[in-house]
Short mmCIF file of C-alpha atoms in Angstrom, two decimals:
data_model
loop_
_atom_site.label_atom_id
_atom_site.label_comp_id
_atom_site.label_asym_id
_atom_site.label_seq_id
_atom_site.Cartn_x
_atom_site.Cartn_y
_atom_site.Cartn_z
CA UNK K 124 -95.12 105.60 -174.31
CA UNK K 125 -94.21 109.25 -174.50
CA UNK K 126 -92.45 110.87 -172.17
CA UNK K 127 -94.59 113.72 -171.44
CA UNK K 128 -97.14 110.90 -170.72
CA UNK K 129 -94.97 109.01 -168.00
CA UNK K 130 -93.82 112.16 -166.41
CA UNK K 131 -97.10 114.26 -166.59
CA UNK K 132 -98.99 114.48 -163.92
CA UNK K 133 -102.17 112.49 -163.01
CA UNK K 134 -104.22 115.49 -163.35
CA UNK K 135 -103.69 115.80 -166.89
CA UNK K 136 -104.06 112.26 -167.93
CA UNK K 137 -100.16 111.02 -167.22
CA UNK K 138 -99.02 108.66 -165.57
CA UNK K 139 -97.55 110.73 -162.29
CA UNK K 140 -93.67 109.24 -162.18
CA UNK K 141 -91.48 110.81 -160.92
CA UNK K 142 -87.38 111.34 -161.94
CA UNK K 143 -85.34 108.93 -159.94
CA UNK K 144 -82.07 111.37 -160.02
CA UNK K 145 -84.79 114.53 -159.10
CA UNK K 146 -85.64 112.33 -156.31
CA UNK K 147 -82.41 110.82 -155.07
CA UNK K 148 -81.25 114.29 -155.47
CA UNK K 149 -83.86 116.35 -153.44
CA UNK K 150 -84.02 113.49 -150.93
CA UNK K 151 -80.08 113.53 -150.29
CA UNK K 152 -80.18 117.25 -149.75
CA UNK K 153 -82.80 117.33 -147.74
CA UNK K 154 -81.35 114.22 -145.27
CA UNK K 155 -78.11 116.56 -145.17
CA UNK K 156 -80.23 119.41 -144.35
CA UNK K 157 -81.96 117.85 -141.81
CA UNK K 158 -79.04 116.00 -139.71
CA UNK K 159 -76.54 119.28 -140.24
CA UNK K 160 -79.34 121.44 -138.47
CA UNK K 161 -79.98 118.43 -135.43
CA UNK K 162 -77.15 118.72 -133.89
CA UNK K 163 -76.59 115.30 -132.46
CA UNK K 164 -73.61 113.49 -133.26
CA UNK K 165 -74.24 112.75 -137.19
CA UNK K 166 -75.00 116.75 -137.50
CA UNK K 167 -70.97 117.18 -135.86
CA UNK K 168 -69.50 114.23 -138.06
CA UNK K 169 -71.25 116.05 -141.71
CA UNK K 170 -69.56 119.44 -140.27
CA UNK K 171 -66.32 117.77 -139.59
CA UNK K 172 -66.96 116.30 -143.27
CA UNK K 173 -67.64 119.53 -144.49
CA UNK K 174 -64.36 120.79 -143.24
CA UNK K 175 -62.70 117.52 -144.63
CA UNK K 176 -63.55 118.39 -148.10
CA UNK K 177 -63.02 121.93 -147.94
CA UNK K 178 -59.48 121.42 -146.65
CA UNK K 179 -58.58 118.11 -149.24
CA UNK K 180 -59.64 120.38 -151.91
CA UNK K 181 -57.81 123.13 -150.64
CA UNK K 182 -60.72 125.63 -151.36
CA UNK K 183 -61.91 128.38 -149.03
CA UNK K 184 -65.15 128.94 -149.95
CA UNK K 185 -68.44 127.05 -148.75
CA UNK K 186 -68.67 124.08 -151.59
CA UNK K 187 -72.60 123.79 -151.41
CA UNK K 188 -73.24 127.94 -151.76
CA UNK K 189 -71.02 127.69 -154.97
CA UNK K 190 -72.22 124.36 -156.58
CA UNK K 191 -70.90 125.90 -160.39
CA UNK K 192 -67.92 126.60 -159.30
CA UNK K 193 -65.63 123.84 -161.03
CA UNK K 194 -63.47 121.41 -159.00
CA UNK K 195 -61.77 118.58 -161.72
CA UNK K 196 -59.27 117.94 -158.58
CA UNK K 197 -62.29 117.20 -156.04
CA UNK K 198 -62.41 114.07 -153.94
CA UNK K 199 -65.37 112.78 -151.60
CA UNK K 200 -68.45 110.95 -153.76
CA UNK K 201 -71.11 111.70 -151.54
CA UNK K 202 -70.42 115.46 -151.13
CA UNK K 203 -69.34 115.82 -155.19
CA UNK K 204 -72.63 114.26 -156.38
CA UNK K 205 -74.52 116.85 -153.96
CA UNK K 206 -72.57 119.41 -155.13
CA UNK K 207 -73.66 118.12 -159.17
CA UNK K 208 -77.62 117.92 -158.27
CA UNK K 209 -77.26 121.54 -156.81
CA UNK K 210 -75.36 123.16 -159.69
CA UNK K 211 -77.90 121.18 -162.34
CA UNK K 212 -80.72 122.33 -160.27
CA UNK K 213 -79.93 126.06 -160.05
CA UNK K 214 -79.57 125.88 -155.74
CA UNK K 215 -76.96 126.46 -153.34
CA UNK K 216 -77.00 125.60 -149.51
CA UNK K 217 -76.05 128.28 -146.97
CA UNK K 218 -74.96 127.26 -143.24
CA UNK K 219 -75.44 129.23 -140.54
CA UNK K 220 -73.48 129.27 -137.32
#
């Protein structure tokens, strides 16, 4: 079957799946989101994270604003793989104190 068949929508006569990685991707980002905003003690351990990987990587600026910005030396899956979806997708993330 075509692709634009698989991946079209139902409306127009496809069959309405969806990209896995588009949907690992969004979903990740948006569980992120979601616990960084809360608060509660998974929101302080993904800021103490975010600090983590800043300071391993020795960069300054806020990884998930820049997504493009290359880093071959990086280390921490979880955070590089965000960082990958956001750059491919054309978003960044800004925090807010």
């Amino acid at each position: 079957m075509p692709t634009a068949v698989v991946y079209g929508p139902r409306v127009y006569g496809g069959i309405g799946l969806r990209h896995l990685y588009i949907v690992q991707g969004s979903d990740t980002t948006a569980i992120f989101m979601r616990q960084y905003r809360h608060g509660g003690r998974l929101g302080r351990l993904l800021r103490i994270l975010l600090q983590w990987f800043q300071l391993i990587n020795g960069i300054s600026f806020d990884p998930f604003l820049y997504p493009n910005r290359p880093l071959p030396h990086a280390v921490g899956g979880w955070f590089i793989s965000m960082r990958k979806y956001l750059a491919e997708s054309g978003f960044g993330l800004t925090f807010t104190k």
